[in-house]
Amino acid sequence: MRYISTRGQAPVLSFGEAMMTGLARDGGLYVPETVPVMSQADIAALAGLPYEEIAFRVMWPFLGGTFSETEFHGLIAKAYAGFGHAARAPLVQLGPNHFLLELFHGPTLAFKDFAMQLIGQMMQAALAKTGERITIVGATSGDTGSAAMEAFRGLANVDLFILFPHGRVSDVQRRQMTTPAEANVHALAMDGDFDDCQARVKDMFNDFAFRDGVRLAGVNSINWARVLAQVVYYFSSAVSLGAPHRAVSFTVPTGNFGDIFAGYIARKMGLPIDTLVIATNQNDILDRAMTSGAYVMDGVKPSISPSMDIQVSSNFERALFDAYGRDGAAISALMAELKSGGFTISQGAVQMLRDTFASGRCSEEETLATIRAQFAATGEILCPHGAVGVKVAEEHLGAAPMITLATAHPAKFPDAVERAMGARPALPPRMADLFDRPERQTRVPNDLDALQTLIRERIAR
Ligand SMILES: Cc1ncc(COP(=O)(O)O)c(C=O)c1O
Ligand SMILES: N[C@@H](CCOP(=O)(O)O)C(=O)O
């Protein structure tokens, strides 16, 4: 199994190398050269298995011998042992043909834990073999950062720096990042929005002297291993509703396009997915791109679903790579155009994207109304991101059962939930003292030199 860059100019890597590399050296994202297909019988055999076993069977063909079977089983077991639900990713029914996939039972209450807990285990195992020390720098709109802190805090051979947009994450998200006491994790509150944070992380990867000097690694969804771990719950949920004998649809609250791209991979692997719906908040660049064929930035508007306040949707590059027939030069040209504000997608590529994805947008008012309505109808308390998904999913219900991804726990966004339904959801008991713990963060400018200096100084200590 080999991994190639979406821009066609970086070395071809193994799974283990791609995981430790993060962004490709030509600025692109790694994807598998070919996607392994599971037979209908293999998919049918997943029904009724524990989540961990489904995870093993779905991911194993992508690993190409990076770990032994026994080792990989062990890493998966450790990754999901701390989840607060036996099913890991339970489904609840919202309506006759509409289900919610609760992805918030991990240690930091968002879907990011599914991949981050496993990457933490896999990276530790890989580093134990080489004896290397790495510096991870990540960008977050709130959830990736907290999941990464939880997965890497206290590790002897990893320094973790998380850039989050100052004042634009929820109090719970911020505290999840600023309260870990371990000296190897660093919460950096940066001036700007998430796109600025992500751009600085990519700048660091594109500065080879810095990248090689600090042995830079990434845990954003630029890292293929993140996407791969998220493919698993598409399988686990679909088989529990009758796949492969019955097709299902998914609606995915989308920002950086990693989660829905995992659904796209599941479909390429043979999972019968009828409709795959991109759901955006008022930062609707992806919905506009699908409708108009033009991917044009118009400024990030802070919303009540802040984790999706994103314009430069990193993994869309992976979808474009396929839509352009895997032409790395074409993708490089589009990404160069994006630096000046946007690009027009070719007619053939737009057609491929429209054949693959549906899309919809949910306003702020609709998000609040959906939280209120779902609570009244079913008793389920949605987080604002899940609410965006449910609203858009309702516009796409069809013959196939619809599964909407509930990407975070409502208690991560109590202000928005309270605005919607007049009550604040409580944090799970294990986090009850989150607001009593001391915070530790550094305010940083949106300036590459300053950030690199800070990182070099901290890792030299
Ligand atoms: C709670 C929540 N929902 C949805 C998303 C969107 O996921 P993705 O970026 O993979 O599209 C994110 C983060 O991006 C998130 O944190
Ligand atoms: N919503 C994300 C944004 C970063 O996305 P990633 O999946 O690329 O790590 C967050 O919560 O940080």
PDB file of C-alpha atoms in Angstrom, residues 31-319:
ATOM      1  CA  VAL A  31      -3.947   9.712  -0.341  1.00  0.00           C
ATOM      2  CA  PRO A  32      -3.737   5.969  -0.982  1.00  0.00           C
ATOM      3  CA  GLU A  33      -2.589   5.145  -4.497  1.00  0.00           C
ATOM      4  CA  THR A  34      -5.512   2.716  -4.710  1.00  0.00           C
ATOM      5  CA  VAL A  35      -8.380   2.217  -2.285  1.00  0.00           C
ATOM      6  CA  PRO A  36      -8.825  -1.407  -1.143  1.00  0.00           C
ATOM      7  CA  VAL A  37     -12.326  -2.733  -1.815  1.00  0.00           C
ATOM      8  CA  MET A  38     -14.196  -4.914   0.687  1.00  0.00           C
ATOM      9  CA  SER A  39     -16.433  -7.622  -0.759  1.00  0.00           C
ATOM     10  CA  GLN A  40     -20.144  -7.618   0.088  1.00  0.00           C
ATOM     11  CA  ALA A  41     -19.542 -10.771   2.145  1.00  0.00           C
ATOM     12  CA  ASP A  42     -16.758  -9.081   4.131  1.00  0.00           C
ATOM     13  CA  ILE A  43     -18.998  -6.092   4.828  1.00  0.00           C
ATOM     14  CA  ALA A  44     -21.918  -8.328   5.831  1.00  0.00           C
ATOM     15  CA  ALA A  45     -19.597 -10.147   8.244  1.00  0.00           C
ATOM     16  CA  LEU A  46     -19.037  -6.896  10.192  1.00  0.00           C
ATOM     17  CA  ALA A  47     -22.619  -6.922  11.515  1.00  0.00           C
ATOM     18  CA  GLY A  48     -22.735  -7.505  15.249  1.00  0.00           C
ATOM     19  CA  LEU A  49     -18.963  -7.264  15.802  1.00  0.00           C
ATOM     20  CA  PRO A  50     -17.527  -4.996  18.498  1.00  0.00           C
ATOM     21  CA  TYR A  51     -16.431  -1.559  17.231  1.00  0.00           C
ATOM     22  CA  GLU A  52     -12.767  -2.471  17.785  1.00  0.00           C
ATOM     23  CA  GLU A  53     -12.986  -5.519  15.520  1.00  0.00           C
ATOM     24  CA  ILE A  54     -14.750  -3.530  12.794  1.00  0.00           C
ATOM     25  CA  ALA A  55     -11.980  -0.934  13.132  1.00  0.00           C
ATOM     26  CA  PHE A  56      -9.339  -3.599  12.641  1.00  0.00           C
ATOM     27  CA  ARG A  57     -10.974  -5.143   9.559  1.00  0.00           C
ATOM     28  CA  VAL A  58     -11.690  -1.791   7.862  1.00  0.00           C
ATOM     29  CA  MET A  59      -8.271  -0.216   8.462  1.00  0.00           C
ATOM     30  CA  TRP A  60      -5.939  -3.195   8.179  1.00  0.00           C
ATOM     31  CA  PRO A  61      -5.714  -3.254   4.332  1.00  0.00           C
ATOM     32  CA  PHE A  62      -4.445   0.361   4.389  1.00  0.00           C
ATOM     33  CA  LEU A  63      -1.549  -0.294   6.758  1.00  0.00           C
ATOM     34  CA  GLY A  64       0.754  -2.275   4.478  1.00  0.00           C
ATOM     35  CA  GLY A  65       2.629  -3.996   7.295  1.00  0.00           C
ATOM     36  CA  THR A  66       3.399  -0.889   9.397  1.00  0.00           C
ATOM     37  CA  PHE A  67       2.299  -2.859  12.473  1.00  0.00           C
ATOM     38  CA  SER A  68       1.820  -6.583  13.037  1.00  0.00           C
ATOM     39  CA  GLU A  69      -1.762  -7.839  13.352  1.00  0.00           C
ATOM     40  CA  THR A  70      -1.315  -8.401  17.088  1.00  0.00           C
ATOM     41  CA  GLU A  71       0.232  -4.975  17.582  1.00  0.00           C
ATOM     42  CA  PHE A  72      -2.557  -3.234  15.672  1.00  0.00           C
ATOM     43  CA  HIS A  73      -5.266  -5.079  17.600  1.00  0.00           C
ATOM     44  CA  GLY A  74      -3.581  -3.902  20.820  1.00  0.00           C
ATOM     45  CA  LEU A  75      -3.340  -0.273  19.688  1.00  0.00           C
ATOM     46  CA  ILE A  76      -7.027  -0.209  18.732  1.00  0.00           C
ATOM     47  CA  ALA A  77      -8.029  -1.719  22.067  1.00  0.00           C
ATOM     48  CA  LYS A  78      -6.094   0.942  23.991  1.00  0.00           C
ATOM     49  CA  ALA A  79      -7.430   3.752  21.789  1.00  0.00           C
ATOM     50  CA  TYR A  80     -11.098   3.053  22.505  1.00  0.00           C
ATOM     51  CA  ALA A  81     -10.883   1.753  26.081  1.00  0.00           C
ATOM     52  CA  GLY A  82     -11.533   5.242  27.517  1.00  0.00           C
ATOM     53  CA  PHE A  83     -14.775   5.833  25.625  1.00  0.00           C
ATOM     54  CA  GLY A  84     -17.865   6.365  27.735  1.00  0.00           C
ATOM     55  CA  HIS A  85     -20.201   4.124  25.705  1.00  0.00           C
ATOM     56  CA  ALA A  86     -19.863   0.392  25.107  1.00  0.00           C
ATOM     57  CA  ALA A  87     -20.900   0.786  21.463  1.00  0.00           C
ATOM     58  CA  ARG A  88     -18.320   3.611  21.012  1.00  0.00           C
ATOM     59  CA  ALA A  89     -20.482   5.173  18.258  1.00  0.00           C
ATOM     60  CA  PRO A  90     -24.144   4.449  19.122  1.00  0.00           C
ATOM     61  CA  LEU A  91     -27.050   5.200  16.804  1.00  0.00           C
ATOM     62  CA  VAL A  92     -30.252   6.755  18.100  1.00  0.00           C
ATOM     63  CA  GLN A  93     -33.430   7.116  16.091  1.00  0.00           C
ATOM     64  CA  LEU A  94     -34.801  10.606  15.422  1.00  0.00           C
ATOM     65  CA  GLY A  95     -37.624   9.699  13.050  1.00  0.00           C
ATOM     66  CA  PRO A  96     -38.995   6.863  10.909  1.00  0.00           C
ATOM     67  CA  ASN A  97     -36.007   6.975   8.550  1.00  0.00           C
ATOM     68  CA  HIS A  98     -33.561   9.298  10.293  1.00  0.00           C
ATOM     69  CA  PHE A  99     -30.825   8.255  12.741  1.00  0.00           C
ATOM     70  CA  LEU A 100     -28.210  10.154  14.710  1.00  0.00           C
ATOM     71  CA  LEU A 101     -24.704   8.733  15.029  1.00  0.00           C
ATOM     72  CA  GLU A 102     -23.415   9.904  18.408  1.00  0.00           C
ATOM     73  CA  LEU A 103     -19.693  10.454  17.977  1.00  0.00           C
ATOM     74  CA  PHE A 104     -19.161  12.308  21.231  1.00  0.00           C
ATOM     75  CA  HIS A 105     -18.562   9.599  23.808  1.00  0.00           C
ATOM     76  CA  GLY A 106     -14.763   9.858  23.662  1.00  0.00           C
ATOM     77  CA  PRO A 107     -12.594  11.557  26.298  1.00  0.00           C
ATOM     78  CA  THR A 108     -12.964  15.107  24.894  1.00  0.00           C
ATOM     79  CA  LEU A 109     -16.574  14.768  23.737  1.00  0.00           C
ATOM     80  CA  ALA A 110     -16.135  15.181  19.971  1.00  0.00           C
ATOM     81  CA  PHE A 111     -15.679  12.904  16.964  1.00  0.00           C
ATOM     82  CA  LYS A 112     -12.003  13.864  16.825  1.00  0.00           C
ATOM     83  CA  ASP A 113     -11.300  11.378  19.636  1.00  0.00           C
ATOM     84  CA  PHE A 114     -11.973   8.443  17.310  1.00  0.00           C
ATOM     85  CA  ALA A 115      -8.939   9.273  15.193  1.00  0.00           C
ATOM     86  CA  MET A 116      -6.793  11.144  17.684  1.00  0.00           C
ATOM     87  CA  GLN A 117      -6.807   8.427  20.338  1.00  0.00           C
ATOM     88  CA  LEU A 118      -5.697   5.905  17.731  1.00  0.00           C
ATOM     89  CA  ILE A 119      -3.061   8.173  16.170  1.00  0.00           C
ATOM     90  CA  GLY A 120      -1.692   8.826  19.651  1.00  0.00           C
ATOM     91  CA  GLN A 121      -1.253   5.079  20.113  1.00  0.00           C
ATOM     92  CA  MET A 122       0.157   4.501  16.624  1.00  0.00           C
ATOM     93  CA  MET A 123       2.638   7.384  16.818  1.00  0.00           C
ATOM     94  CA  GLN A 124       3.855   6.288  20.254  1.00  0.00           C
ATOM     95  CA  ALA A 125       4.388   2.761  18.950  1.00  0.00           C
ATOM     96  CA  ALA A 126       6.261   4.053  15.892  1.00  0.00           C
ATOM     97  CA  LEU A 127       8.440   6.399  17.985  1.00  0.00           C
ATOM     98  CA  ALA A 128       9.238   3.645  20.471  1.00  0.00           C
ATOM     99  CA  LYS A 129      10.779   1.694  17.572  1.00  0.00           C
ATOM    100  CA  THR A 130      12.911   4.563  16.229  1.00  0.00           C
ATOM    101  CA  GLY A 131      13.679   6.369  19.497  1.00  0.00           C
ATOM    102  CA  GLU A 132      12.907   9.662  17.712  1.00  0.00           C
ATOM    103  CA  ARG A 133      11.476  12.804  19.283  1.00  0.00           C
ATOM    104  CA  ILE A 134       8.910  14.849  17.315  1.00  0.00           C
ATOM    105  CA  THR A 135       7.224  18.234  17.459  1.00  0.00           C
ATOM    106  CA  ILE A 136       3.547  18.227  16.566  1.00  0.00           C
ATOM    107  CA  VAL A 137       1.982  21.529  15.571  1.00  0.00           C
ATOM    108  CA  GLY A 138      -1.762  21.606  14.998  1.00  0.00           C
ATOM    109  CA  ALA A 139      -4.439  24.161  14.171  1.00  0.00           C
ATOM    110  CA  THR A 140      -7.859  23.977  15.733  1.00  0.00           C
ATOM    111  CA  SER A 141     -11.230  25.629  15.764  1.00  0.00           C
ATOM    112  CA  GLY A 142     -11.691  23.901  19.114  1.00  0.00           C
ATOM    113  CA  ASP A 143     -12.104  20.148  18.916  1.00  0.00           C
ATOM    114  CA  THR A 144      -8.977  18.843  17.177  1.00  0.00           C
ATOM    115  CA  GLY A 145      -6.880  20.759  19.705  1.00  0.00           C
ATOM    116  CA  SER A 146      -8.556  19.347  22.779  1.00  0.00           C
ATOM    117  CA  ALA A 147      -8.492  15.811  21.365  1.00  0.00           C
ATOM    118  CA  ALA A 148      -4.782  16.150  20.548  1.00  0.00           C
ATOM    119  CA  MET A 149      -3.969  17.489  24.032  1.00  0.00           C
ATOM    120  CA  GLU A 150      -5.691  14.481  25.551  1.00  0.00           C
ATOM    121  CA  ALA A 151      -3.961  12.001  23.238  1.00  0.00           C
ATOM    122  CA  PHE A 152      -0.402  13.361  23.564  1.00  0.00           C
ATOM    123  CA  ARG A 153      -0.163  14.959  27.021  1.00  0.00           C
ATOM    124  CA  GLY A 154       2.653  13.597  29.132  1.00  0.00           C
ATOM    125  CA  LEU A 155       4.418  11.691  26.326  1.00  0.00           C
ATOM    126  CA  ALA A 156       8.188  11.801  26.725  1.00  0.00           C
ATOM    127  CA  ASN A 157       9.090  11.975  23.035  1.00  0.00           C
ATOM    128  CA  VAL A 158       6.444  14.435  21.768  1.00  0.00           C
ATOM    129  CA  ASP A 159       6.045  18.200  22.106  1.00  0.00           C
ATOM    130  CA  LEU A 160       2.583  19.364  21.071  1.00  0.00           C
ATOM    131  CA  PHE A 161       1.707  22.951  20.100  1.00  0.00           C
ATOM    132  CA  ILE A 162      -1.911  23.830  19.338  1.00  0.00           C
ATOM    133  CA  LEU A 163      -2.835  27.091  17.625  1.00  0.00           C
ATOM    134  CA  PHE A 164      -6.415  28.166  18.265  1.00  0.00           C
ATOM    135  CA  PRO A 165      -8.128  31.409  17.215  1.00  0.00           C
ATOM    136  CA  HIS A 166      -8.204  33.703  20.250  1.00  0.00           C
ATOM    137  CA  GLY A 167     -11.788  34.382  21.409  1.00  0.00           C
ATOM    138  CA  ARG A 168     -13.373  32.123  18.792  1.00  0.00           C
ATOM    139  CA  VAL A 169     -13.675  28.792  20.603  1.00  0.00           C
ATOM    140  CA  SER A 170     -16.181  27.918  23.319  1.00  0.00           C
ATOM    141  CA  ASP A 171     -15.126  28.207  26.990  1.00  0.00           C
ATOM    142  CA  VAL A 172     -15.283  24.421  27.364  1.00  0.00           C
ATOM    143  CA  GLN A 173     -13.128  23.869  24.275  1.00  0.00           C
ATOM    144  CA  ARG A 174     -10.599  26.467  25.447  1.00  0.00           C
ATOM    145  CA  ARG A 175     -10.379  24.997  28.929  1.00  0.00           C
ATOM    146  CA  GLN A 176      -9.907  21.496  27.534  1.00  0.00           C
ATOM    147  CA  MET A 177      -6.798  22.877  25.830  1.00  0.00           C
ATOM    148  CA  THR A 178      -5.503  25.201  28.526  1.00  0.00           C
ATOM    149  CA  THR A 179      -5.967  23.083  31.645  1.00  0.00           C
ATOM    150  CA  PRO A 180      -3.753  20.025  30.993  1.00  0.00           C
ATOM    151  CA  ALA A 181      -0.798  20.495  33.348  1.00  0.00           C
ATOM    152  CA  GLU A 182       1.771  18.411  31.455  1.00  0.00           C
ATOM    153  CA  ALA A 183       4.788  20.422  30.291  1.00  0.00           C
ATOM    154  CA  ASN A 184       4.940  18.867  26.797  1.00  0.00           C
ATOM    155  CA  VAL A 185       1.645  20.411  25.635  1.00  0.00           C
ATOM    156  CA  HIS A 186       1.282  24.075  24.717  1.00  0.00           C
ATOM    157  CA  ALA A 187      -1.953  25.974  24.026  1.00  0.00           C
ATOM    158  CA  LEU A 188      -1.323  29.021  21.829  1.00  0.00           C
ATOM    159  CA  ALA A 189      -4.150  31.563  21.465  1.00  0.00           C
ATOM    160  CA  MET A 190      -3.485  33.200  18.100  1.00  0.00           C
ATOM    161  CA  ASP A 191      -4.851  36.442  16.673  1.00  0.00           C
ATOM    162  CA  GLY A 192      -7.013  35.628  13.648  1.00  0.00           C
ATOM    163  CA  ASP A 193      -9.426  32.889  12.643  1.00  0.00           C
ATOM    164  CA  PHE A 194      -9.032  29.130  12.150  1.00  0.00           C
ATOM    165  CA  ASP A 195      -7.945  29.606   8.528  1.00  0.00           C
ATOM    166  CA  ASP A 196      -5.053  31.779   9.764  1.00  0.00           C
ATOM    167  CA  CYS A 197      -4.043  29.079  12.267  1.00  0.00           C
ATOM    168  CA  GLN A 198      -4.185  26.381   9.587  1.00  0.00           C
ATOM    169  CA  ALA A 199      -2.231  28.560   7.143  1.00  0.00           C
ATOM    170  CA  ARG A 200       0.579  29.086   9.679  1.00  0.00           C
ATOM    171  CA  VAL A 201       0.777  25.335  10.330  1.00  0.00           C
ATOM    172  CA  LYS A 202       1.072  24.706   6.575  1.00  0.00           C
ATOM    173  CA  ASP A 203       3.715  27.486   6.337  1.00  0.00           C
ATOM    174  CA  MET A 204       5.748  25.635   8.962  1.00  0.00           C
ATOM    175  CA  PHE A 205       5.532  22.419   6.949  1.00  0.00           C
ATOM    176  CA  ASN A 206       6.591  24.291   3.813  1.00  0.00           C
ATOM    177  CA  ASP A 207       9.664  25.762   5.570  1.00  0.00           C
ATOM    178  CA  PHE A 208      11.941  22.731   5.226  1.00  0.00           C
ATOM    179  CA  ALA A 209      14.697  24.076   7.500  1.00  0.00           C
ATOM    180  CA  PHE A 210      12.190  24.491  10.325  1.00  0.00           C
ATOM    181  CA  ARG A 211      10.303  21.314   9.493  1.00  0.00           C
ATOM    182  CA  ASP A 212      13.385  19.119   9.499  1.00  0.00           C
ATOM    183  CA  GLY A 213      15.010  21.019  12.381  1.00  0.00           C
ATOM    184  CA  VAL A 214      12.199  20.397  14.845  1.00  0.00           C
ATOM    185  CA  ARG A 215      11.113  17.077  13.239  1.00  0.00           C
ATOM    186  CA  LEU A 216       7.644  18.445  12.553  1.00  0.00           C
ATOM    187  CA  ALA A 217       4.586  16.174  12.501  1.00  0.00           C
ATOM    188  CA  GLY A 218       0.902  16.971  12.052  1.00  0.00           C
ATOM    189  CA  VAL A 219      -2.296  15.629  13.566  1.00  0.00           C
ATOM    190  CA  ASN A 220      -4.815  17.710  11.665  1.00  0.00           C
ATOM    191  CA  SER A 221      -6.754  15.879   9.010  1.00  0.00           C
ATOM    192  CA  ILE A 222      -3.942  16.698   6.586  1.00  0.00           C
ATOM    193  CA  ASN A 223      -2.640  13.477   8.167  1.00  0.00           C
ATOM    194  CA  TRP A 224      -4.109  10.535   6.235  1.00  0.00           C
ATOM    195  CA  ALA A 225      -4.278   8.403   9.388  1.00  0.00           C
ATOM    196  CA  ARG A 226      -6.878  10.835  10.790  1.00  0.00           C
ATOM    197  CA  VAL A 227      -9.162  10.304   7.823  1.00  0.00           C
ATOM    198  CA  LEU A 228      -8.670   6.544   7.855  1.00  0.00           C
ATOM    199  CA  ALA A 229      -9.733   6.137  11.482  1.00  0.00           C
ATOM    200  CA  GLN A 230     -12.917   8.070  10.711  1.00  0.00           C
ATOM    201  CA  VAL A 231     -13.896   5.662   7.902  1.00  0.00           C
ATOM    202  CA  VAL A 232     -14.675   3.009  10.514  1.00  0.00           C
ATOM    203  CA  TYR A 233     -17.862   4.500  11.956  1.00  0.00           C
ATOM    204  CA  TYR A 234     -19.435   4.787   8.498  1.00  0.00           C
ATOM    205  CA  PHE A 235     -19.135   0.996   8.315  1.00  0.00           C
ATOM    206  CA  SER A 236     -20.208   0.277  11.891  1.00  0.00           C
ATOM    207  CA  SER A 237     -23.350   2.408  11.597  1.00  0.00           C
ATOM    208  CA  ALA A 238     -24.295   1.310   8.082  1.00  0.00           C
ATOM    209  CA  VAL A 239     -24.073  -2.412   8.856  1.00  0.00           C
ATOM    210  CA  SER A 240     -26.188  -1.962  11.948  1.00  0.00           C
ATOM    211  CA  LEU A 241     -28.938  -0.597   9.656  1.00  0.00           C
ATOM    212  CA  GLY A 242     -28.702  -3.428   7.147  1.00  0.00           C
ATOM    213  CA  ALA A 243     -25.751  -2.678   4.844  1.00  0.00           C
ATOM    214  CA  PRO A 244     -24.585  -4.101   2.521  1.00  0.00           C
ATOM    215  CA  HIS A 245     -28.062  -5.502   1.773  1.00  0.00           C
ATOM    216  CA  ARG A 246     -29.574  -2.047   2.198  1.00  0.00           C
ATOM    217  CA  ALA A 247     -27.980   1.277   1.147  1.00  0.00           C
ATOM    218  CA  VAL A 248     -27.867   4.114   3.675  1.00  0.00           C
ATOM    219  CA  SER A 249     -27.293   7.870   3.343  1.00  0.00           C
ATOM    220  CA  PHE A 250     -25.155  10.138   5.519  1.00  0.00           C
ATOM    221  CA  THR A 251     -25.279  13.833   6.328  1.00  0.00           C
ATOM    222  CA  VAL A 252     -22.055  15.263   7.702  1.00  0.00           C
ATOM    223  CA  PRO A 253     -21.625  18.664   9.380  1.00  0.00           C
ATOM    224  CA  THR A 254     -18.610  19.869   7.446  1.00  0.00           C
ATOM    225  CA  GLY A 255     -15.744  22.311   7.887  1.00  0.00           C
ATOM    226  CA  ASN A 256     -12.345  21.002   6.876  1.00  0.00           C
ATOM    227  CA  PHE A 257     -13.952  18.198   4.790  1.00  0.00           C
ATOM    228  CA  GLY A 258     -12.071  15.433   6.636  1.00  0.00           C
ATOM    229  CA  ASP A 259     -15.082  13.673   8.092  1.00  0.00           C
ATOM    230  CA  ILE A 260     -17.118  13.589   4.899  1.00  0.00           C
ATOM    231  CA  PHE A 261     -14.042  12.575   2.928  1.00  0.00           C
ATOM    232  CA  ALA A 262     -13.859   9.542   5.222  1.00  0.00           C
ATOM    233  CA  GLY A 263     -17.428   8.735   4.100  1.00  0.00           C
ATOM    234  CA  TYR A 264     -16.333   9.088   0.487  1.00  0.00           C
ATOM    235  CA  ILE A 265     -13.538   6.569   1.133  1.00  0.00           C
ATOM    236  CA  ALA A 266     -16.013   4.180   2.790  1.00  0.00           C
ATOM    237  CA  ARG A 267     -18.131   4.339  -0.361  1.00  0.00           C
ATOM    238  CA  LYS A 268     -15.065   3.703  -2.551  1.00  0.00           C
ATOM    239  CA  MET A 269     -14.329   0.667  -0.389  1.00  0.00           C
ATOM    240  CA  GLY A 270     -17.683  -0.777  -1.361  1.00  0.00           C
ATOM    241  CA  LEU A 271     -20.040   0.436   1.379  1.00  0.00           C
ATOM    242  CA  PRO A 272     -23.399   1.111  -0.307  1.00  0.00           C
ATOM    243  CA  ILE A 273     -23.934   4.805   0.447  1.00  0.00           C
ATOM    244  CA  ASP A 274     -26.854   6.296  -1.421  1.00  0.00           C
ATOM    245  CA  THR A 275     -26.451  10.032  -0.699  1.00  0.00           C
ATOM    246  CA  LEU A 276     -23.527  11.723   1.014  1.00  0.00           C
ATOM    247  CA  VAL A 277     -24.608  15.187   2.117  1.00  0.00           C
ATOM    248  CA  ILE A 278     -22.284  18.083   2.966  1.00  0.00           C
ATOM    249  CA  ALA A 279     -23.940  20.248   5.651  1.00  0.00           C
ATOM    250  CA  THR A 280     -22.461  23.716   6.241  1.00  0.00           C
ATOM    251  CA  ASN A 281     -23.259  26.527   8.652  1.00  0.00           C
ATOM    252  CA  GLN A 282     -23.304  30.160   7.463  1.00  0.00           C
ATOM    253  CA  ASN A 283     -19.684  29.640   6.403  1.00  0.00           C
ATOM    254  CA  ASP A 284     -21.026  27.956   3.331  1.00  0.00           C
ATOM    255  CA  ILE A 285     -18.156  27.980   0.850  1.00  0.00           C
ATOM    256  CA  LEU A 286     -18.598  24.256   0.167  1.00  0.00           C
ATOM    257  CA  ASP A 287     -22.336  24.531  -0.469  1.00  0.00           C
ATOM    258  CA  ARG A 288     -21.730  27.529  -2.733  1.00  0.00           C
ATOM    259  CA  ALA A 289     -18.985  25.639  -4.567  1.00  0.00           C
ATOM    260  CA  MET A 290     -21.307  22.694  -5.180  1.00  0.00           C
ATOM    261  CA  THR A 291     -24.105  24.971  -6.389  1.00  0.00           C
ATOM    262  CA  SER A 292     -22.150  27.493  -8.459  1.00  0.00           C
ATOM    263  CA  GLY A 293     -19.002  25.587  -9.425  1.00  0.00           C
ATOM    264  CA  ALA A 294     -16.831  28.381  -8.003  1.00  0.00           C
ATOM    265  CA  TYR A 295     -14.826  27.990  -4.791  1.00  0.00           C
ATOM    266  CA  VAL A 296     -14.601  31.597  -3.626  1.00  0.00           C
ATOM    267  CA  MET A 297     -13.678  32.869  -0.153  1.00  0.00           C
ATOM    268  CA  ASP A 298     -15.740  35.664   1.371  1.00  0.00           C
ATOM    269  CA  GLY A 299     -14.427  35.923   4.945  1.00  0.00           C
ATOM    270  CA  VAL A 300     -15.136  33.747   7.967  1.00  0.00           C
ATOM    271  CA  LYS A 301     -18.252  34.786   9.910  1.00  0.00           C
ATOM    272  CA  PRO A 302     -18.162  33.684  13.577  1.00  0.00           C
ATOM    273  CA  SER A 303     -21.126  31.382  14.230  1.00  0.00           C
ATOM    274  CA  ILE A 304     -22.737  29.389  17.032  1.00  0.00           C
ATOM    275  CA  SER A 305     -21.194  26.245  15.502  1.00  0.00           C
ATOM    276  CA  PRO A 306     -17.631  27.630  15.750  1.00  0.00           C
ATOM    277  CA  SER A 307     -15.788  24.415  14.955  1.00  0.00           C
ATOM    278  CA  MET A 308     -17.070  24.718  11.385  1.00  0.00           C
ATOM    279  CA  ASP A 309     -16.070  28.374  10.902  1.00  0.00           C
ATOM    280  CA  ILE A 310     -13.689  27.487   8.096  1.00  0.00           C
ATOM    281  CA  GLN A 311     -13.187  28.689   4.510  1.00  0.00           C
ATOM    282  CA  VAL A 312     -10.043  26.948   3.393  1.00  0.00           C
ATOM    283  CA  SER A 313     -11.422  23.450   3.635  1.00  0.00           C
ATOM    284  CA  SER A 314      -8.225  21.466   3.596  1.00  0.00           C
ATOM    285  CA  ASN A 315      -9.476  18.034   2.557  1.00  0.00           C
ATOM    286  CA  PHE A 316     -11.534  19.374  -0.327  1.00  0.00           C
ATOM    287  CA  GLU A 317      -8.172  19.166  -2.111  1.00  0.00           C
ATOM    288  CA  ARG A 318      -8.349  15.376  -1.765  1.00  0.00           C
ATOM    289  CA  ALA A 319     -11.810  15.309  -3.410  1.00  0.00           C
TER     290      ALA A 319
END
